[in-house]
Structures are given as C-alpha cells and as structure tokens.
C-alpha cells in the first residue's frame, strides 16, 4: 500500500487548510489519481488494521439495495439489536437527518438504493449483463449520484461514480470517482470496497480482476487526524494479503460474509481517530 502512503503524504505536505461542513477543518488538495494492481495482492492497508468485515458487510448491504442501517447491523453482527453499532449508525441518528427518517435505521435513498433502483433501473444487474454481452463497451457505468434525490439521503454519496473496463486479455478494471475523500479513515475503506466489488463482478462475469483506479476530488485530512496520519506514515508497509472468494458463487446477489477471506493479512495495530459527521 505504498501508493496509498504516497497519497497521504502528498496531501499532508501540499494541502491547504480550509473550514468544512463538520466544523472540524481540513488540510486538503483537489484532484488526485491512484492505481492499485489487483493481480499483485489485495490492497488492504497494512500500516493499521483494515476493518475488513465492516467493509465487506457494507458492500453486501449496498448490493442488496438496502437503506436500513439495522439490516447492515444484521449482516455484520447477526442481530438488529440497538446495542450493536455500524459505520452508518451516526448518520442514521444524526440530528440533521433523524427528523426525516421513516423508521428506525432509515437512511433514505443512499448508495445501495441508487445502485438497484435509479429511476427504476437496476444498475447492478444491468452492469453485469452489459459486461457479459459487450465486454469492450464504454458504457459500463455505476452511479450513486442522483441530483433529484440528494435531499432524500442521510448522506449524499462520496464515492459517486464508477466505470468498468475489460482489457483484451480478459481482466476487469474499475475506475471510481470520489468527490469527498477522508484520507485517514475513509479512503483505505473505499479502496478495499471497490477492489472487492471488482473481484466479485469479475468472478460472476468469468473474468479476472485487473486494476482499481481511484480518482480523488477533494482529498483531505481532518485537522484532528494529523497526528494519527504522522504516526501511520512512520510505519513501513507490509506485504499485501490475497483475497479468497468462494468460486461456486456466480450470482452477484448470492454472496454472503462466509464467501470471502483475506489470507496472509499482517498489519500494525489500529490507530483510533474520531469520525466527522
């Protein structure tokens, strides 16, 4: 994950300080690109621990098309109990969103809803069908940014647009545009999530995973994460793990938590930091 480290260091050394929506403040730059070769290992950050199960459960929840934060809790923890939290709990209970919620855990028309029902279009199913039918097409798009429904979302999508590309040697790559990039907490999670998605779509389409290309818009480090970033940059990246996926699953909607495993994942201890909401 030297690529991620280089991006983190670039933002820290070249960013400018600005106020932001959360009131915390950030140091950031605008416009970056990072590339991750998925044939060389799975890009899980090693200089701190990646919450792989949280990442996987969120992706499976997106693919379900769910807007229910308690359903995410069920996938991750096996229960809908209020005593268990997810990475979306703060958004579901935010004072800014809560008056709009239709039920406990309602997040509105967020990522997964848009993926599976964007104006009546099931983008995930359509994407896979189009890759199989016309692999070299240039319209393999997945979008979460729906301008007409932004006010119906607990959080407008940060990672909002992805394009998929099949190379002549049968490898599927993904390029994702992320408008807002929390470099310390969010970006390692986003890299892993879209790399997972690329592997999953590759498998159900009979292809190999190629590359994940990450295009970052507003790439920022929150001011209360600066010391944590410096601690992380002081750690030397370790060899990447490999991803195992149950080869029997050929339907994107049939994957479960038990169908994935990170082999050889060695990492440094976690580095805690507050999440800005």
PDB file of C-alpha atoms in Angstrom:
ATOM      1  CA  UNK A   1       0.000   0.000   0.000  1.00  0.00           C
ATOM      2  CA  UNK A   2       2.884   2.346  -0.718  1.00  0.00           C
ATOM      3  CA  UNK A   3       0.598   4.031  -3.252  1.00  0.00           C
ATOM      4  CA  UNK A   4      -1.847   4.995  -0.505  1.00  0.00           C
ATOM      5  CA  UNK A   5       1.002   6.160   1.746  1.00  0.00           C
ATOM      6  CA  UNK A   6       2.330   8.371  -1.027  1.00  0.00           C
ATOM      7  CA  UNK A   7      -1.117   9.963  -1.456  1.00  0.00           C
ATOM      8  CA  UNK A   8      -1.475  10.520   2.277  1.00  0.00           C
ATOM      9  CA  UNK A   9       1.953  12.127   2.463  1.00  0.00           C
ATOM     10  CA  UNK A  10       1.252  14.347  -0.560  1.00  0.00           C
ATOM     11  CA  UNK A  11      -1.937  15.733   0.998  1.00  0.00           C
ATOM     12  CA  UNK A  12      -0.234  16.342   4.337  1.00  0.00           C
ATOM     13  CA  UNK A  13       2.723  18.139   2.756  1.00  0.00           C
ATOM     14  CA  UNK A  14       0.946  20.048  -0.009  1.00  0.00           C
ATOM     15  CA  UNK A  15      -2.598  20.642   1.222  1.00  0.00           C
ATOM     16  CA  UNK A  16      -4.134  23.917   2.277  1.00  0.00           C
ATOM     17  CA  UNK A  17      -6.228  24.418   5.407  1.00  0.00           C
ATOM     18  CA  UNK A  18      -9.940  25.155   4.973  1.00  0.00           C
ATOM     19  CA  UNK A  19     -13.094  25.175   7.016  1.00  0.00           C
ATOM     20  CA  UNK A  20     -15.580  22.403   6.258  1.00  0.00           C
ATOM     21  CA  UNK A  21     -19.184  21.312   6.803  1.00  0.00           C
ATOM     22  CA  UNK A  22     -18.385  19.377  10.002  1.00  0.00           C
ATOM     23  CA  UNK A  23     -16.721  22.335  11.722  1.00  0.00           C
ATOM     24  CA  UNK A  24     -13.517  20.328  12.306  1.00  0.00           C
ATOM     25  CA  UNK A  25     -11.478  21.808   9.474  1.00  0.00           C
ATOM     26  CA  UNK A  26      -9.292  20.026   6.929  1.00  0.00           C
ATOM     27  CA  UNK A  27      -5.991  20.154   5.115  1.00  0.00           C
ATOM     28  CA  UNK A  28      -6.563  19.086   1.541  1.00  0.00           C
ATOM     29  CA  UNK A  29      -5.809  19.140  -2.163  1.00  0.00           C
ATOM     30  CA  UNK A  30      -8.095  18.906  -5.181  1.00  0.00           C
ATOM     31  CA  UNK A  31      -7.651  16.274  -7.866  1.00  0.00           C
ATOM     32  CA  UNK A  32      -5.508  13.133  -7.494  1.00  0.00           C
ATOM     33  CA  UNK A  33      -5.322   9.648  -9.012  1.00  0.00           C
ATOM     34  CA  UNK A  34      -4.014   6.389  -7.534  1.00  0.00           C
ATOM     35  CA  UNK A  35      -3.728   2.961  -9.194  1.00  0.00           C
ATOM     36  CA  UNK A  36      -3.820  -0.469  -7.498  1.00  0.00           C
ATOM     37  CA  UNK A  37      -2.839  -3.623  -9.406  1.00  0.00           C
ATOM     38  CA  UNK A  38      -5.220  -6.302  -8.107  1.00  0.00           C
ATOM     39  CA  UNK A  39      -3.094  -9.070  -9.621  1.00  0.00           C
ATOM     40  CA  UNK A  40      -0.319  -8.226  -7.117  1.00  0.00           C
ATOM     41  CA  UNK A  41      -2.380  -8.731  -3.956  1.00  0.00           C
ATOM     42  CA  UNK A  42      -5.436  -7.265  -2.302  1.00  0.00           C
ATOM     43  CA  UNK A  43      -4.977  -3.564  -1.418  1.00  0.00           C
ATOM     44  CA  UNK A  44      -5.757  -3.749   2.286  1.00  0.00           C
ATOM     45  CA  UNK A  45      -3.902  -1.120   4.283  1.00  0.00           C
ATOM     46  CA  UNK A  46      -1.211  -2.781   6.424  1.00  0.00           C
ATOM     47  CA  UNK A  47       0.136   0.151   8.451  1.00  0.00           C
ATOM     48  CA  UNK A  48      -3.027  -0.026  10.540  1.00  0.00           C
ATOM     49  CA  UNK A  49      -5.819  -2.591  10.677  1.00  0.00           C
ATOM     50  CA  UNK A  50      -8.478  -2.561   7.974  1.00  0.00           C
ATOM     51  CA  UNK A  51     -11.959  -3.341   9.326  1.00  0.00           C
ATOM     52  CA  UNK A  52     -12.447  -5.952   6.605  1.00  0.00           C
ATOM     53  CA  UNK A  53     -15.713  -7.387   7.926  1.00  0.00           C
ATOM     54  CA  UNK A  54     -17.236  -3.917   8.226  1.00  0.00           C
ATOM     55  CA  UNK A  55     -16.129  -3.156   4.661  1.00  0.00           C
ATOM     56  CA  UNK A  56     -17.480  -6.440   3.287  1.00  0.00           C
ATOM     57  CA  UNK A  57     -20.794  -6.214   5.125  1.00  0.00           C
ATOM     58  CA  UNK A  58     -21.366  -2.671   3.845  1.00  0.00           C
ATOM     59  CA  UNK A  59     -20.712  -3.759   0.250  1.00  0.00           C
ATOM     60  CA  UNK A  60     -23.098  -6.726   0.530  1.00  0.00           C
ATOM     61  CA  UNK A  61     -25.664  -4.317   2.014  1.00  0.00           C
ATOM     62  CA  UNK A  62     -25.216  -1.937  -0.929  1.00  0.00           C
ATOM     63  CA  UNK A  63     -25.712  -4.804  -3.368  1.00  0.00           C
ATOM     64  CA  UNK A  64     -28.942  -5.734  -1.564  1.00  0.00           C
ATOM     65  CA  UNK A  65     -30.198  -2.222  -2.297  1.00  0.00           C
ATOM     66  CA  UNK A  66     -30.987  -1.608   1.356  1.00  0.00           C
ATOM     67  CA  UNK A  67     -31.499   1.744   3.072  1.00  0.00           C
ATOM     68  CA  UNK A  68     -31.891   0.137   6.517  1.00  0.00           C
ATOM     69  CA  UNK A  69     -28.929   0.682   8.847  1.00  0.00           C
ATOM     70  CA  UNK A  70     -30.249  -2.068  11.118  1.00  0.00           C
ATOM     71  CA  UNK A  71     -30.115  -4.503   8.180  1.00  0.00           C
ATOM     72  CA  UNK A  72     -26.412  -3.657   7.860  1.00  0.00           C
ATOM     73  CA  UNK A  73     -26.099  -4.426  11.579  1.00  0.00           C
ATOM     74  CA  UNK A  74     -27.750  -7.783  10.946  1.00  0.00           C
ATOM     75  CA  UNK A  75     -25.324  -8.676   8.148  1.00  0.00           C
ATOM     76  CA  UNK A  76     -22.302  -7.664  10.228  1.00  0.00           C
ATOM     77  CA  UNK A  77     -23.297  -8.758  13.735  1.00  0.00           C
ATOM     78  CA  UNK A  78     -26.110 -11.258  13.158  1.00  0.00           C
ATOM     79  CA  UNK A  79     -28.571  -9.108  15.102  1.00  0.00           C
ATOM     80  CA  UNK A  80     -30.608  -5.908  14.764  1.00  0.00           C
ATOM     81  CA  UNK A  81     -30.059  -5.059  18.444  1.00  0.00           C
ATOM     82  CA  UNK A  82     -29.643  -1.356  19.191  1.00  0.00           C
ATOM     83  CA  UNK A  83     -26.652  -2.277  21.357  1.00  0.00           C
ATOM     84  CA  UNK A  84     -24.640  -3.064  18.211  1.00  0.00           C
ATOM     85  CA  UNK A  85     -23.272  -0.251  16.057  1.00  0.00           C
ATOM     86  CA  UNK A  86     -22.210   0.050  12.424  1.00  0.00           C
ATOM     87  CA  UNK A  87     -20.254   2.642  10.471  1.00  0.00           C
ATOM     88  CA  UNK A  88     -23.632   4.117   9.437  1.00  0.00           C
ATOM     89  CA  UNK A  89     -25.162   4.401  12.918  1.00  0.00           C
ATOM     90  CA  UNK A  90     -24.046   8.014  13.418  1.00  0.00           C
ATOM     91  CA  UNK A  91     -25.552   9.015  10.077  1.00  0.00           C
ATOM     92  CA  UNK A  92     -28.823   7.226  10.835  1.00  0.00           C
ATOM     93  CA  UNK A  93     -29.133   9.016  14.174  1.00  0.00           C
ATOM     94  CA  UNK A  94     -27.746  12.411  13.140  1.00  0.00           C
ATOM     95  CA  UNK A  95     -29.863  15.324  14.377  1.00  0.00           C
ATOM     96  CA  UNK A  96     -29.765  16.682  10.825  1.00  0.00           C
ATOM     97  CA  UNK A  97     -31.292  13.532   9.323  1.00  0.00           C
ATOM     98  CA  UNK A  98     -33.346  11.916  12.090  1.00  0.00           C
ATOM     99  CA  UNK A  99     -36.496  14.070  11.575  1.00  0.00           C
ATOM    100  CA  UNK A 100     -36.657  12.715   8.006  1.00  0.00           C
ATOM    101  CA  UNK A 101     -36.378   9.022   8.922  1.00  0.00           C
ATOM    102  CA  UNK A 102     -39.411   6.873   8.192  1.00  0.00           C
ATOM    103  CA  UNK A 103     -38.344   4.062  10.538  1.00  0.00           C
ATOM    104  CA  UNK A 104     -35.546   3.242  12.971  1.00  0.00           C
ATOM    105  CA  UNK A 105     -32.391   2.926  10.903  1.00  0.00           C
ATOM    106  CA  UNK A 106     -33.832   4.563   7.769  1.00  0.00           C
ATOM    107  CA  UNK A 107     -31.099   6.297   5.750  1.00  0.00           C
ATOM    108  CA  UNK A 108     -33.157   7.322   2.755  1.00  0.00           C
ATOM    109  CA  UNK A 109     -32.194   6.782  -0.869  1.00  0.00           C
ATOM    110  CA  UNK A 110     -28.480   6.204  -0.357  1.00  0.00           C
ATOM    111  CA  UNK A 111     -25.885   4.191  -2.305  1.00  0.00           C
ATOM    112  CA  UNK A 112     -27.476   0.753  -2.448  1.00  0.00           C
ATOM    113  CA  UNK A 113     -30.916   2.118  -3.270  1.00  0.00           C
ATOM    114  CA  UNK A 114     -29.469   4.058  -6.207  1.00  0.00           C
ATOM    115  CA  UNK A 115     -27.436   1.037  -7.345  1.00  0.00           C
ATOM    116  CA  UNK A 116     -30.536  -1.143  -7.507  1.00  0.00           C
ATOM    117  CA  UNK A 117     -33.277   1.422  -8.243  1.00  0.00           C
ATOM    118  CA  UNK A 118     -32.077   4.564 -10.022  1.00  0.00           C
ATOM    119  CA  UNK A 119     -35.295   5.848 -11.528  1.00  0.00           C
ATOM    120  CA  UNK A 120     -36.484   2.268 -11.853  1.00  0.00           C
ATOM    121  CA  UNK A 121     -33.185   0.946 -13.275  1.00  0.00           C
ATOM    122  CA  UNK A 122     -31.363  -1.895 -11.511  1.00  0.00           C
ATOM    123  CA  UNK A 123     -27.852  -0.684 -12.328  1.00  0.00           C
ATOM    124  CA  UNK A 124     -26.031  -3.667 -10.802  1.00  0.00           C
ATOM    125  CA  UNK A 125     -27.941  -6.255 -12.826  1.00  0.00           C
ATOM    126  CA  UNK A 126     -27.721  -4.121 -15.964  1.00  0.00           C
ATOM    127  CA  UNK A 127     -23.969  -3.563 -15.489  1.00  0.00           C
ATOM    128  CA  UNK A 128     -23.235  -7.288 -15.242  1.00  0.00           C
ATOM    129  CA  UNK A 129     -25.467  -8.158 -18.181  1.00  0.00           C
ATOM    130  CA  UNK A 130     -23.774  -5.498 -20.330  1.00  0.00           C
ATOM    131  CA  UNK A 131     -20.250  -6.632 -19.386  1.00  0.00           C
ATOM    132  CA  UNK A 132     -21.153 -10.186 -20.386  1.00  0.00           C
ATOM    133  CA  UNK A 133     -22.874  -9.128 -23.604  1.00  0.00           C
ATOM    134  CA  UNK A 134     -20.481  -6.388 -24.747  1.00  0.00           C
ATOM    135  CA  UNK A 135     -17.277  -6.611 -22.679  1.00  0.00           C
ATOM    136  CA  UNK A 136     -15.423  -3.943 -24.653  1.00  0.00           C
ATOM    137  CA  UNK A 137     -18.249  -1.411 -24.386  1.00  0.00           C
ATOM    138  CA  UNK A 138     -17.605   2.016 -22.926  1.00  0.00           C
ATOM    139  CA  UNK A 139     -20.893   2.343 -21.073  1.00  0.00           C
ATOM    140  CA  UNK A 140     -20.225   0.073 -18.086  1.00  0.00           C
ATOM    141  CA  UNK A 141     -21.246   2.662 -15.505  1.00  0.00           C
ATOM    142  CA  UNK A 142     -22.477   2.528 -11.904  1.00  0.00           C
ATOM    143  CA  UNK A 143     -23.704   5.833 -10.432  1.00  0.00           C
ATOM    144  CA  UNK A 144     -24.881   6.717  -6.929  1.00  0.00           C
ATOM    145  CA  UNK A 145     -25.183  10.464  -7.606  1.00  0.00           C
ATOM    146  CA  UNK A 146     -28.841  11.197  -8.256  1.00  0.00           C
ATOM    147  CA  UNK A 147     -29.315  15.006  -8.137  1.00  0.00           C
ATOM    148  CA  UNK A 148     -33.092  14.704  -7.856  1.00  0.00           C
ATOM    149  CA  UNK A 149     -32.868  12.673  -4.662  1.00  0.00           C
ATOM    150  CA  UNK A 150     -29.913  14.140  -2.763  1.00  0.00           C
ATOM    151  CA  UNK A 151     -32.278  15.715  -0.245  1.00  0.00           C
ATOM    152  CA  UNK A 152     -33.697  12.252   0.447  1.00  0.00           C
ATOM    153  CA  UNK A 153     -30.340  10.839   1.611  1.00  0.00           C
ATOM    154  CA  UNK A 154     -28.879  10.830   5.128  1.00  0.00           C
ATOM    155  CA  UNK A 155     -25.515  11.389   3.414  1.00  0.00           C
ATOM    156  CA  UNK A 156     -25.010  12.317  -0.257  1.00  0.00           C
ATOM    157  CA  UNK A 157     -22.648   9.796  -1.890  1.00  0.00           C
ATOM    158  CA  UNK A 158     -18.929  10.442  -1.505  1.00  0.00           C
ATOM    159  CA  UNK A 159     -17.901   7.675  -3.909  1.00  0.00           C
ATOM    160  CA  UNK A 160     -20.389   8.554  -6.569  1.00  0.00           C
ATOM    161  CA  UNK A 161     -19.433   7.168  -9.988  1.00  0.00           C
ATOM    162  CA  UNK A 162     -17.607   4.068 -11.274  1.00  0.00           C
ATOM    163  CA  UNK A 163     -16.717   2.836 -14.752  1.00  0.00           C
ATOM    164  CA  UNK A 164     -15.658  -0.719 -15.561  1.00  0.00           C
ATOM    165  CA  UNK A 165     -13.285  -1.756 -18.352  1.00  0.00           C
ATOM    166  CA  UNK A 166     -12.425  -5.168 -19.818  1.00  0.00           C
ATOM    167  CA  UNK A 167      -8.931  -5.486 -21.278  1.00  0.00           C
ATOM    168  CA  UNK A 168      -8.038  -7.578 -24.307  1.00  0.00           C
ATOM    169  CA  UNK A 169      -6.591 -10.278 -22.032  1.00  0.00           C
ATOM    170  CA  UNK A 170      -9.823 -10.678 -20.062  1.00  0.00           C
ATOM    171  CA  UNK A 171      -9.153  -8.566 -16.976  1.00  0.00           C
ATOM    172  CA  UNK A 172     -11.827  -6.336 -15.441  1.00  0.00           C
ATOM    173  CA  UNK A 173     -10.734  -2.984 -14.050  1.00  0.00           C
ATOM    174  CA  UNK A 174     -12.697  -0.320 -12.200  1.00  0.00           C
ATOM    175  CA  UNK A 175     -12.158   3.435 -12.106  1.00  0.00           C
ATOM    176  CA  UNK A 176     -14.095   5.206  -9.367  1.00  0.00           C
ATOM    177  CA  UNK A 177     -14.551   8.940  -8.840  1.00  0.00           C
ATOM    178  CA  UNK A 178     -14.857  10.048  -5.222  1.00  0.00           C
ATOM    179  CA  UNK A 179     -15.919  13.661  -4.657  1.00  0.00           C
ATOM    180  CA  UNK A 180     -15.044  13.777  -0.938  1.00  0.00           C
ATOM    181  CA  UNK A 181     -12.139  11.742   0.405  1.00  0.00           C
ATOM    182  CA  UNK A 182     -11.376  11.363   4.126  1.00  0.00           C
ATOM    183  CA  UNK A 183      -7.804  10.250   3.579  1.00  0.00           C
ATOM    184  CA  UNK A 184      -7.189   8.721   7.008  1.00  0.00           C
ATOM    185  CA  UNK A 185     -10.431   6.959   7.937  1.00  0.00           C
ATOM    186  CA  UNK A 186     -12.408   6.651   4.738  1.00  0.00           C
ATOM    187  CA  UNK A 187     -10.056   6.170   1.799  1.00  0.00           C
ATOM    188  CA  UNK A 188      -8.486   2.828   2.872  1.00  0.00           C
ATOM    189  CA  UNK A 189     -12.042   1.539   3.328  1.00  0.00           C
ATOM    190  CA  UNK A 190     -13.092   2.835  -0.117  1.00  0.00           C
ATOM    191  CA  UNK A 191     -10.074   1.275  -1.824  1.00  0.00           C
ATOM    192  CA  UNK A 192     -10.877  -2.095  -0.276  1.00  0.00           C
ATOM    193  CA  UNK A 193     -14.601  -1.844  -1.026  1.00  0.00           C
ATOM    194  CA  UNK A 194     -14.267  -1.122  -4.755  1.00  0.00           C
ATOM    195  CA  UNK A 195     -11.463  -3.665  -5.075  1.00  0.00           C
ATOM    196  CA  UNK A 196     -13.823  -6.229  -3.542  1.00  0.00           C
ATOM    197  CA  UNK A 197     -16.587  -5.184  -5.923  1.00  0.00           C
ATOM    198  CA  UNK A 198     -14.216  -5.534  -8.880  1.00  0.00           C
ATOM    199  CA  UNK A 199     -13.271  -9.051  -7.778  1.00  0.00           C
ATOM    200  CA  UNK A 200     -16.929 -10.010  -7.308  1.00  0.00           C
ATOM    201  CA  UNK A 201     -18.055  -8.714 -10.696  1.00  0.00           C
ATOM    202  CA  UNK A 202     -15.016 -10.321 -12.323  1.00  0.00           C
ATOM    203  CA  UNK A 203     -15.991 -13.696 -10.905  1.00  0.00           C
ATOM    204  CA  UNK A 204     -19.652 -13.579 -11.933  1.00  0.00           C
ATOM    205  CA  UNK A 205     -18.658 -12.398 -15.429  1.00  0.00           C
ATOM    206  CA  UNK A 206     -15.978 -15.066 -15.912  1.00  0.00           C
ATOM    207  CA  UNK A 207     -13.117 -12.545 -15.928  1.00  0.00           C
ATOM    208  CA  UNK A 208     -10.022 -11.855 -13.827  1.00  0.00           C
ATOM    209  CA  UNK A 209      -9.658  -8.789 -11.635  1.00  0.00           C
ATOM    210  CA  UNK A 210      -7.272  -6.267 -13.187  1.00  0.00           C
ATOM    211  CA  UNK A 211      -6.811  -2.838 -11.631  1.00  0.00           C
ATOM    212  CA  UNK A 212      -8.592  -0.425  -9.339  1.00  0.00           C
ATOM    213  CA  UNK A 213      -8.088   3.205 -10.344  1.00  0.00           C
ATOM    214  CA  UNK A 214      -9.067   5.728  -7.686  1.00  0.00           C
ATOM    215  CA  UNK A 215      -9.818   9.305  -8.749  1.00  0.00           C
ATOM    216  CA  UNK A 216      -9.986  11.636  -5.755  1.00  0.00           C
ATOM    217  CA  UNK A 217     -11.719  15.010  -5.860  1.00  0.00           C
ATOM    218  CA  UNK A 218     -11.465  16.849  -2.532  1.00  0.00           C
ATOM    219  CA  UNK A 219      -8.756  14.763  -0.840  1.00  0.00           C
ATOM    220  CA  UNK A 220      -8.460  15.891   2.750  1.00  0.00           C
ATOM    221  CA  UNK A 221      -7.117  15.084   6.198  1.00  0.00           C
ATOM    222  CA  UNK A 222      -9.207  16.331   9.097  1.00  0.00           C
ATOM    223  CA  UNK A 223      -7.219  18.565  11.412  1.00  0.00           C
ATOM    224  CA  UNK A 224      -7.901  16.239  14.345  1.00  0.00           C
ATOM    225  CA  UNK A 225      -6.350  13.353  12.353  1.00  0.00           C
ATOM    226  CA  UNK A 226      -2.979  14.963  11.610  1.00  0.00           C
ATOM    227  CA  UNK A 227      -1.063  13.321  14.458  1.00  0.00           C
ATOM    228  CA  UNK A 228      -2.566   9.929  13.600  1.00  0.00           C
ATOM    229  CA  UNK A 229      -1.518  10.380   9.961  1.00  0.00           C
ATOM    230  CA  UNK A 230       2.041  11.156  11.026  1.00  0.00           C
ATOM    231  CA  UNK A 231       2.059   8.027  13.203  1.00  0.00           C
ATOM    232  CA  UNK A 232       0.855   5.923  10.286  1.00  0.00           C
ATOM    233  CA  UNK A 233       3.394   7.380   7.871  1.00  0.00           C
ATOM    234  CA  UNK A 234       6.108   6.352  10.327  1.00  0.00           C
ATOM    235  CA  UNK A 235       5.214   2.704   9.743  1.00  0.00           C
ATOM    236  CA  UNK A 236       6.667   0.681   6.870  1.00  0.00           C
ATOM    237  CA  UNK A 237       4.014  -1.022   4.681  1.00  0.00           C
ATOM    238  CA  UNK A 238       3.915  -4.836   4.889  1.00  0.00           C
ATOM    239  CA  UNK A 239       3.334  -7.329   2.030  1.00  0.00           C
ATOM    240  CA  UNK A 240      -0.243  -7.378   0.730  1.00  0.00           C
ATOM    241  CA  UNK A 241      -2.652 -10.204   1.568  1.00  0.00           C
ATOM    242  CA  UNK A 242      -4.520 -12.257  -1.007  1.00  0.00           C
ATOM    243  CA  UNK A 243      -8.283 -12.401  -1.371  1.00  0.00           C
ATOM    244  CA  UNK A 244     -10.141 -15.729  -1.452  1.00  0.00           C
ATOM    245  CA  UNK A 245     -13.683 -15.780  -2.816  1.00  0.00           C
ATOM    246  CA  UNK A 246     -15.894 -18.852  -2.886  1.00  0.00           C
ATOM    247  CA  UNK A 247     -15.577 -19.900  -6.557  1.00  0.00           C
ATOM    248  CA  UNK A 248     -19.030 -21.527  -6.547  1.00  0.00           C
ATOM    249  CA  UNK A 249     -20.880 -18.190  -6.334  1.00  0.00           C
ATOM    250  CA  UNK A 250     -21.806 -16.918  -9.804  1.00  0.00           C
ATOM    251  CA  UNK A 251     -24.677 -14.578  -8.901  1.00  0.00           C
ATOM    252  CA  UNK A 252     -23.770 -11.129  -7.508  1.00  0.00           C
ATOM    253  CA  UNK A 253     -26.780 -11.229  -5.149  1.00  0.00           C
ATOM    254  CA  UNK A 254     -25.847 -14.595  -3.592  1.00  0.00           C
ATOM    255  CA  UNK A 255     -22.584 -13.682  -1.870  1.00  0.00           C
ATOM    256  CA  UNK A 256     -22.506 -13.884   1.940  1.00  0.00           C
ATOM    257  CA  UNK A 257     -19.939 -12.955   4.581  1.00  0.00           C
ATOM    258  CA  UNK A 258     -18.713 -16.559   4.612  1.00  0.00           C
ATOM    259  CA  UNK A 259     -17.727 -16.420   0.921  1.00  0.00           C
ATOM    260  CA  UNK A 260     -14.691 -14.167   1.496  1.00  0.00           C
ATOM    261  CA  UNK A 261     -11.380 -14.411   3.311  1.00  0.00           C
ATOM    262  CA  UNK A 262      -8.188 -12.365   3.459  1.00  0.00           C
ATOM    263  CA  UNK A 263      -5.213 -14.737   3.557  1.00  0.00           C
ATOM    264  CA  UNK A 264      -1.848 -13.617   4.874  1.00  0.00           C
ATOM    265  CA  UNK A 265      -3.120 -10.299   6.193  1.00  0.00           C
ATOM    266  CA  UNK A 266      -0.450  -8.936   8.523  1.00  0.00           C
ATOM    267  CA  UNK A 267      -0.869  -5.411   9.838  1.00  0.00           C
ATOM    268  CA  UNK A 268       0.149  -2.939  12.508  1.00  0.00           C
ATOM    269  CA  UNK A 269      -2.232  -2.150  15.401  1.00  0.00           C
ATOM    270  CA  UNK A 270      -5.238   0.115  14.792  1.00  0.00           C
ATOM    271  CA  UNK A 271      -4.874   3.895  15.113  1.00  0.00           C
ATOM    272  CA  UNK A 272      -8.033   5.423  16.527  1.00  0.00           C
ATOM    273  CA  UNK A 273      -9.437   8.741  15.351  1.00  0.00           C
ATOM    274  CA  UNK A 274     -12.858  10.450  15.647  1.00  0.00           C
ATOM    275  CA  UNK A 275     -15.202  10.340  12.654  1.00  0.00           C
ATOM    276  CA  UNK A 276     -16.572  13.668  11.457  1.00  0.00           C
ATOM    277  CA  UNK A 277     -20.308  13.579  10.740  1.00  0.00           C
TER     278      UNK A 277
END
